[in-house]
CSV table of C-alpha atoms in Angstrom, one decimal:
chain,number,residue,atom,x,y,z
A,977,UNK,CA,0.0,0.0,0.0
A,978,UNK,CA,2.9,2.3,0.9
A,979,UNK,CA,4.6,1.7,-2.4
A,980,UNK,CA,1.4,2.4,-4.3
A,981,UNK,CA,1.0,5.7,-2.4
A,982,UNK,CA,4.6,6.6,-3.1
A,983,UNK,CA,4.2,5.9,-6.8
A,984,UNK,CA,1.0,8.0,-6.9
A,985,UNK,CA,2.8,10.8,-5.0
A,986,UNK,CA,5.8,10.7,-7.3
A,987,UNK,CA,3.5,10.8,-10.3
A,988,UNK,CA,1.6,13.8,-8.9
A,989,UNK,CA,4.9,15.6,-8.2
A,990,UNK,CA,6.1,14.9,-11.8
A,991,UNK,CA,2.8,16.1,-13.1
A,992,UNK,CA,3.0,19.4,-11.1
A,993,UNK,CA,6.6,19.8,-12.2
A,994,UNK,CA,5.7,19.3,-15.8
A,995,UNK,CA,3.2,22.2,-15.8
A,996,UNK,CA,5.6,25.1,-15.8
A,997,UNK,CA,7.8,23.2,-18.2
A,998,UNK,CA,5.5,23.0,-21.2
A,999,UNK,CA,5.2,26.7,-21.8
A,1000,UNK,CA,8.4,28.3,-20.5
A,1001,UNK,CA,9.2,31.9,-21.4
A,1002,UNK,CA,11.8,32.5,-24.0
A,1003,UNK,CA,13.9,35.3,-22.5
A,1004,UNK,CA,16.0,37.4,-24.7
A,1005,UNK,CA,17.0,41.1,-24.6
A,1006,UNK,CA,17.8,41.0,-28.3
A,1007,UNK,CA,16.1,40.2,-31.6
A,1008,UNK,CA,17.4,37.4,-33.8
A,1009,UNK,CA,16.7,34.1,-32.1
A,1010,UNK,CA,16.7,31.3,-34.5
A,1011,UNK,CA,13.5,29.4,-33.4
A,1012,UNK,CA,13.3,26.8,-36.1
A,1013,UNK,CA,15.4,25.3,-38.9
A,1014,UNK,CA,14.8,22.7,-41.5
A,1015,UNK,CA,17.5,21.5,-43.8
A,1016,UNK,CA,20.8,23.3,-44.3
A,1017,UNK,CA,21.0,26.6,-42.4
A,1018,UNK,CA,24.3,28.3,-41.4
A,1019,UNK,CA,25.1,31.0,-38.9
A,1020,UNK,CA,28.4,32.3,-40.0
A,1021,UNK,CA,30.4,29.3,-41.0
A,1022,UNK,CA,28.6,26.9,-38.6
A,1023,UNK,CA,25.6,24.8,-39.5
A,1024,UNK,CA,22.6,25.3,-37.2
A,1025,UNK,CA,21.3,22.0,-35.9
A,1026,UNK,CA,17.7,21.6,-35.0
A,1027,UNK,CA,17.3,21.7,-31.2
A,1028,UNK,CA,14.3,21.8,-28.8
A,1029,UNK,CA,16.3,23.6,-26.1
A,1030,UNK,CA,18.8,25.9,-27.8
A,1031,UNK,CA,18.0,28.9,-29.9
A,1032,UNK,CA,21.1,30.4,-31.6
A,1033,UNK,CA,21.2,34.2,-31.7
A,1034,UNK,CA,22.0,36.2,-34.8
A,1035,UNK,CA,24.2,38.9,-33.3
A,1036,UNK,CA,25.0,42.2,-34.9
A,1037,UNK,CA,27.2,41.9,-38.1
A,1038,UNK,CA,26.5,38.1,-38.3
A,1039,UNK,CA,25.0,36.5,-41.4
A,1040,UNK,CA,22.4,33.8,-41.3
A,1041,UNK,CA,22.0,31.9,-44.6
A,1042,UNK,CA,20.1,28.9,-45.9
A,1043,UNK,CA,21.2,26.4,-48.6
A,1044,UNK,CA,18.6,23.6,-49.1
A,1045,UNK,CA,16.8,24.7,-46.0
A,1046,UNK,CA,14.5,27.2,-44.3
A,1047,UNK,CA,14.6,29.1,-41.1
A,1048,UNK,CA,12.3,31.0,-38.7
A,1049,UNK,CA,13.8,33.9,-36.8
A,1050,UNK,CA,12.2,35.8,-33.9
A,1051,UNK,CA,12.5,39.6,-34.2
A,1052,UNK,CA,10.7,41.9,-31.8
A,1053,UNK,CA,7.9,40.2,-29.8
A,1054,UNK,CA,5.2,39.2,-32.2
A,1055,UNK,CA,7.2,39.5,-35.4
A,1056,UNK,CA,8.5,36.5,-37.3
A,1057,UNK,CA,11.0,36.4,-40.2
A,1058,UNK,CA,10.8,33.2,-42.3
A,1059,UNK,CA,13.6,32.5,-44.9
A,1060,UNK,CA,13.3,30.5,-48.0
A,1061,UNK,CA,16.0,28.3,-49.6
A,1062,UNK,CA,19.2,29.9,-50.7
A,1063,UNK,CA,18.5,33.1,-48.8
A,1064,UNK,CA,20.6,35.2,-46.4
A,1065,UNK,CA,20.5,38.3,-44.2
A,1066,UNK,CA,23.0,40.3,-42.1
A,1067,UNK,CA,21.9,41.6,-38.7
A,1068,UNK,CA,22.6,45.3,-38.4
A,1069,UNK,CA,20.9,46.2,-35.1
A,1070,UNK,CA,19.3,43.6,-32.9
A,1071,UNK,CA,17.8,45.7,-30.2
A,1072,UNK,CA,14.1,44.7,-29.4
A,1073,UNK,CA,12.9,48.3,-29.8
A,1074,UNK,CA,15.0,48.9,-33.0
A,1075,UNK,CA,15.7,45.8,-35.1
A,1076,UNK,CA,17.4,46.4,-38.4
A,1077,UNK,CA,18.6,43.7,-40.8
A,1078,UNK,CA,19.8,43.6,-44.4
A,1079,UNK,CA,18.6,41.0,-46.8
A,1080,UNK,CA,21.4,39.8,-49.0
A,1081,UNK,CA,20.0,37.0,-51.2
A,1082,UNK,CA,16.9,35.0,-51.8
A,1083,UNK,CA,13.4,35.5,-50.3
A,1084,UNK,CA,11.8,36.0,-46.9
A,1085,UNK,CA,8.4,36.5,-45.4
A,1086,UNK,CA,7.8,38.8,-42.4
A,1087,UNK,CA,4.7,38.0,-40.3
A,1088,UNK,CA,3.9,40.9,-37.9
A,1089,UNK,CA,1.2,39.6,-35.5
A,1090,UNK,CA,1.8,42.4,-33.1
A,1091,UNK,CA,4.2,45.3,-33.1
A,1092,UNK,CA,4.7,47.0,-29.7
A,1093,UNK,CA,4.4,50.8,-29.5
A,1094,UNK,CA,7.6,52.6,-30.1
A,1095,UNK,CA,9.1,49.5,-31.7
A,1096,UNK,CA,10.7,49.6,-35.1
A,1097,UNK,CA,11.5,46.7,-37.4
A,1098,UNK,CA,13.4,47.7,-40.6
A,1099,UNK,CA,14.4,45.5,-43.5
A,1100,UNK,CA,17.1,46.9,-45.8
A,1101,UNK,CA,17.1,45.6,-49.3
A,1102,UNK,CA,19.3,47.1,-52.1
A,1103,UNK,CA,18.8,50.9,-51.9
A,1104,UNK,CA,15.6,50.8,-49.8
A,1105,UNK,CA,14.8,50.6,-46.1
A,1106,UNK,CA,11.4,49.1,-45.4
A,1107,UNK,CA,9.9,50.0,-42.0
A,1108,UNK,CA,7.4,47.6,-40.6
A,1109,UNK,CA,5.6,49.4,-37.8
A,1110,UNK,CA,2.2,47.8,-38.0
A,1111,UNK,CA,0.4,44.4,-38.0
A,1112,UNK,CA,0.7,42.8,-41.5
A,1113,UNK,CA,2.3,40.3,-43.9
A,1114,UNK,CA,5.2,41.3,-46.0
A,1115,UNK,CA,7.1,39.3,-48.7
A,1116,UNK,CA,10.7,40.3,-49.8
A,1117,UNK,CA,12.5,39.0,-52.8
A,1118,UNK,CA,16.0,40.0,-54.0
A,1119,UNK,CA,16.0,38.8,-57.6
A,1120,UNK,CA,14.4,41.1,-58.6
A,1121,UNK,CA,14.5,43.2,-55.4
A,1122,UNK,CA,10.9,44.0,-54.4
A,1123,UNK,CA,8.5,44.1,-51.4
A,1124,UNK,CA,5.0,42.7,-51.6
A,1125,UNK,CA,2.4,43.7,-49.0
A,1126,UNK,CA,-0.2,41.1,-48.5
A,1127,UNK,CA,-1.7,42.8,-45.4
A,1128,UNK,CA,-0.8,46.0,-43.6
A,1129,UNK,CA,1.3,49.0,-44.7
A,1130,UNK,CA,5.0,49.2,-45.3
A,1131,UNK,CA,6.9,52.5,-45.3
A,1132,UNK,CA,9.7,52.3,-47.9
A,1133,UNK,CA,12.4,54.9,-47.9
A,1134,UNK,CA,14.7,55.2,-51.0
A,1135,UNK,CA,17.1,58.2,-50.9
A,1136,UNK,CA,15.1,61.1,-49.5
A,1137,UNK,CA,11.7,59.8,-50.6
A,1138,UNK,CA,9.4,57.7,-48.4
A,1139,UNK,CA,6.6,55.7,-50.1
A,1140,UNK,CA,3.7,54.0,-48.3
A,1141,UNK,CA,2.9,50.6,-49.8
A,1142,UNK,CA,-0.5,49.2,-48.8
A,1143,UNK,CA,-2.1,45.7,-49.0
A,1144,UNK,CA,-2.2,44.2,-52.5
A,1145,UNK,CA,0.6,46.5,-53.7
A,1146,UNK,CA,4.3,45.9,-54.5
A,1147,UNK,CA,7.3,48.1,-54.9
A,1148,UNK,CA,10.5,47.4,-56.9
A,1149,UNK,CA,13.5,48.2,-54.7
A,1150,UNK,CA,16.2,48.3,-57.4
A,1151,UNK,CA,15.2,51.8,-58.6
A,1152,UNK,CA,14.9,55.1,-56.8
A,1153,UNK,CA,12.0,56.1,-59.1
A,1154,UNK,CA,10.0,52.9,-59.0
A,1155,UNK,CA,6.2,53.3,-58.6
A,1156,UNK,CA,3.8,51.2,-56.6
A,1157,UNK,CA,2.0,48.5,-58.5
A,1158,UNK,CA,-0.8,46.0,-57.9
A,1159,UNK,CA,-0.3,42.3,-57.6
A,1160,UNK,CA,-2.5,39.2,-57.2
A,1161,UNK,CA,-2.4,38.1,-53.6
A,1162,UNK,CA,-3.6,34.7,-54.6
A,1163,UNK,CA,-0.5,34.0,-56.6
A,1164,UNK,CA,1.8,32.4,-54.0
A,1165,UNK,CA,4.7,29.9,-53.9
A,1166,UNK,CA,6.1,27.2,-51.6
A,1167,UNK,CA,7.7,29.8,-49.2
A,1168,UNK,CA,4.3,31.6,-48.7
A,1169,UNK,CA,2.5,28.3,-48.1
A,1170,UNK,CA,5.2,27.1,-45.6
A,1171,UNK,CA,5.0,30.4,-43.8
A,1172,UNK,CA,1.2,30.0,-43.5
A,1173,UNK,CA,1.6,26.5,-42.1
A,1174,UNK,CA,4.1,27.7,-39.5
A,1175,UNK,CA,1.7,30.5,-38.5
A,1176,UNK,CA,-1.0,27.9,-38.0
A,1177,UNK,CA,1.3,25.8,-35.8
A,1178,UNK,CA,2.2,28.8,-33.8
A,1179,UNK,CA,-1.4,29.7,-33.2
A,1180,UNK,CA,-2.3,26.1,-32.2
A,1181,UNK,CA,0.6,26.0,-29.6
A,1182,UNK,CA,-0.6,29.4,-28.3
A,1183,UNK,CA,-3.7,28.0,-26.7
A,1184,UNK,CA,-2.1,25.8,-24.0
A,1185,UNK,CA,0.6,28.4,-23.4
A,1186,UNK,CA,-1.9,31.2,-22.7
A,1187,UNK,CA,-3.9,28.8,-20.6
A,1188,UNK,CA,-0.9,28.1,-18.4
A,1189,UNK,CA,-0.2,31.7,-17.9
A,1190,UNK,CA,-3.9,32.2,-17.0
A,1191,UNK,CA,-4.0,29.3,-14.6
A,1192,UNK,CA,-1.0,30.6,-12.6
A,1193,UNK,CA,-2.7,34.0,-12.3
A,1194,UNK,CA,0.1,35.6,-14.3
A,1195,UNK,CA,-2.4,37.7,-16.3
A,1196,UNK,CA,-2.7,40.1,-13.4
A,1197,UNK,CA,0.8,41.4,-14.1
A,1198,UNK,CA,-0.4,43.3,-17.1
A,1199,UNK,CA,1.3,44.1,-20.3
A,1200,UNK,CA,4.9,44.5,-19.2
A,1201,UNK,CA,7.4,42.1,-20.6
A,1202,UNK,CA,9.7,42.5,-17.6
A,1203,UNK,CA,8.2,41.9,-14.2
A,1204,UNK,CA,9.7,42.0,-10.7
A,1205,UNK,CA,8.8,38.4,-10.1
A,1206,UNK,CA,11.7,35.8,-9.8
A,1207,UNK,CA,13.1,34.5,-13.1
A,1208,UNK,CA,12.2,30.9,-12.1
A,1209,UNK,CA,8.6,31.9,-11.6
A,1210,UNK,CA,6.0,30.8,-14.2
A,1211,UNK,CA,4.8,34.4,-14.1
A,1212,UNK,CA,8.2,35.8,-15.3
A,1213,UNK,CA,7.6,37.4,-18.7
A,1214,UNK,CA,4.0,36.1,-18.9
A,1215,UNK,CA,3.5,37.5,-22.4
A,1216,UNK,CA,5.7,37.4,-25.5
A,1217,UNK,CA,7.6,34.5,-26.8
A,1218,UNK,CA,7.1,31.2,-24.9
A,1219,UNK,CA,8.4,27.8,-25.6
A,1220,UNK,CA,5.8,25.0,-25.6
A,1221,UNK,CA,7.3,21.6,-25.1
A,1222,UNK,CA,4.1,19.8,-26.0
A,1223,UNK,CA,4.4,21.1,-29.5
A,1224,UNK,CA,8.2,21.5,-29.5
A,1225,UNK,CA,8.2,25.1,-30.7
A,1226,UNK,CA,8.1,28.7,-29.8
A,1227,UNK,CA,4.7,30.4,-29.8
A,1228,UNK,CA,3.5,34.0,-29.1
A,1229,UNK,CA,1.3,35.0,-26.2
A,1230,UNK,CA,-0.2,38.5,-26.4
A,1231,UNK,CA,-1.1,40.6,-23.4
A,1232,UNK,CA,-4.5,42.3,-23.0
A,1233,UNK,CA,-6.9,41.4,-25.9
A,1234,UNK,CA,-6.7,38.4,-28.2
A,1235,UNK,CA,-5.1,39.2,-31.6
A,1236,UNK,CA,-5.3,37.6,-35.0
A,1237,UNK,CA,-2.3,36.9,-37.3
A,1238,UNK,CA,-2.4,38.3,-40.9
A,1239,UNK,CA,-3.4,34.7,-41.9
A,1240,UNK,CA,-6.5,34.9,-39.7
A,1241,UNK,CA,-5.3,32.6,-36.9
A,1242,UNK,CA,-6.2,33.6,-33.3
A,1243,UNK,CA,-3.7,34.1,-30.6
A,1244,UNK,CA,-5.3,33.9,-27.1
A,1245,UNK,CA,-4.2,36.2,-24.4
A,1246,UNK,CA,-4.0,35.0,-20.7
A,1247,UNK,CA,-6.8,37.4,-19.8
A,1248,UNK,CA,-9.3,35.9,-22.3
A,1249,UNK,CA,-8.4,32.3,-22.7
A,1250,UNK,CA,-10.3,31.4,-19.5
A,1251,UNK,CA,-11.0,27.7,-19.2
A,1252,UNK,CA,-10.7,27.1,-22.9
A,1253,UNK,CA,-8.0,24.4,-23.3
A,1254,UNK,CA,-8.1,23.3,-26.9
A,1255,UNK,CA,-9.5,25.2,-29.9
A,1256,UNK,CA,-8.9,24.8,-33.6
A,1257,UNK,CA,-7.4,28.0,-35.1
A,1258,UNK,CA,-9.7,29.8,-37.4
A,1259,UNK,CA,-8.8,29.2,-41.0
A,1260,UNK,CA,-9.9,32.1,-43.2
A,1261,UNK,CA,-11.6,31.3,-46.5
A,1262,UNK,CA,-9.1,31.9,-49.2
A,1263,UNK,CA,-6.5,33.1,-46.7
A,1264,UNK,CA,-3.1,34.4,-47.8
A,1265,UNK,CA,-0.8,31.7,-48.9
A,1266,UNK,CA,-3.4,29.5,-50.6
A,1267,UNK,CA,-4.1,25.9,-49.4
A,1268,UNK,CA,-2.3,25.3,-46.1
A,1269,UNK,CA,-1.6,21.7,-47.1
A,1270,UNK,CA,0.0,22.7,-50.4
A,1271,UNK,CA,3.6,23.2,-51.2
A,1272,UNK,CA,6.5,21.4,-49.6
C-alpha cells in the first residue's frame, strides 16, 4: 500500500513539475533568435542544428543563410522572419525596440502579428529601407528586389523619398524612381505556403501556453514584458515568446486582448483564454498563402 502511495505521490509531483515546463518563457534582450530550422542553415560558418532547447542568436554583423533549408527567426515580440531556400541576411541592429537587418539574397516573409508601441523593425534591401511598424504580412525578394504587402502597410524609404505601400501592392526596390504596382495576392509559392503552415502551428501552440499563464494567475501582471517576479517563476515574462514543449516550438502569447495573425489565426491572451483548453485555429476562407496543405 505504501509503495502504491509513493508511486502516486511521485506521479503527482512529476505532473506538477511538468506544468511550468510545457510553456516556458523565451527570455532574450535581443532580436534574432533562430527558433526553427529545416535542412541546411548556417550562422556564419557553422551549420545550425535543430534543437528543442537551444536557440542560436544572430548577433550584430553576423550573417544567417540557408542552402537547401528554411529558417524561422524571432525579431521583436510578435514579429517572425521566415527565410526560403538559398537566402541570407545580415543583422545590423538587434535591439528589441530597434531591429534592423539587411537582406542579401533569396526571399523572406515577415509576419507581424503584433508590433509594440515605439518599436521599429526595418528590412534593408538594395537601396531601400522598409519600415514595418504595423500588423501585417510582407514578402521580400532579392531577384528582382521588391517588397509585396499582403496585409498591412510598409513604409519604404529610398534616398530622401518615403513611399507607403498598402495591401495588394508591391514596390520594386532596385530603382529610386519605382512606382507602386498592384499584384495578385492569390499567386503564392512554396515559401508563402510554408509560412502559413508555420503560422497555423504557432497559433495552435498558443492556446495551451496562454492557458498556463492564466491558470497561474500571471495575467494580473499586465502588459509589461519585464516583471519584478523571480526568473524561475512561471509568471516571469507572462507575455511574449514562450516555448511550448508539448508542440516542441516557440509560440507567441499577447497581453490584453486576443489578436489575429495576418493569416487569420487567433492568438489567445491569458486574460481571455479562460477555461478554454483546446481550440482549432480559425482558417480564413481563401487566406493568404493558398491551401495550407500545399507546397513542400
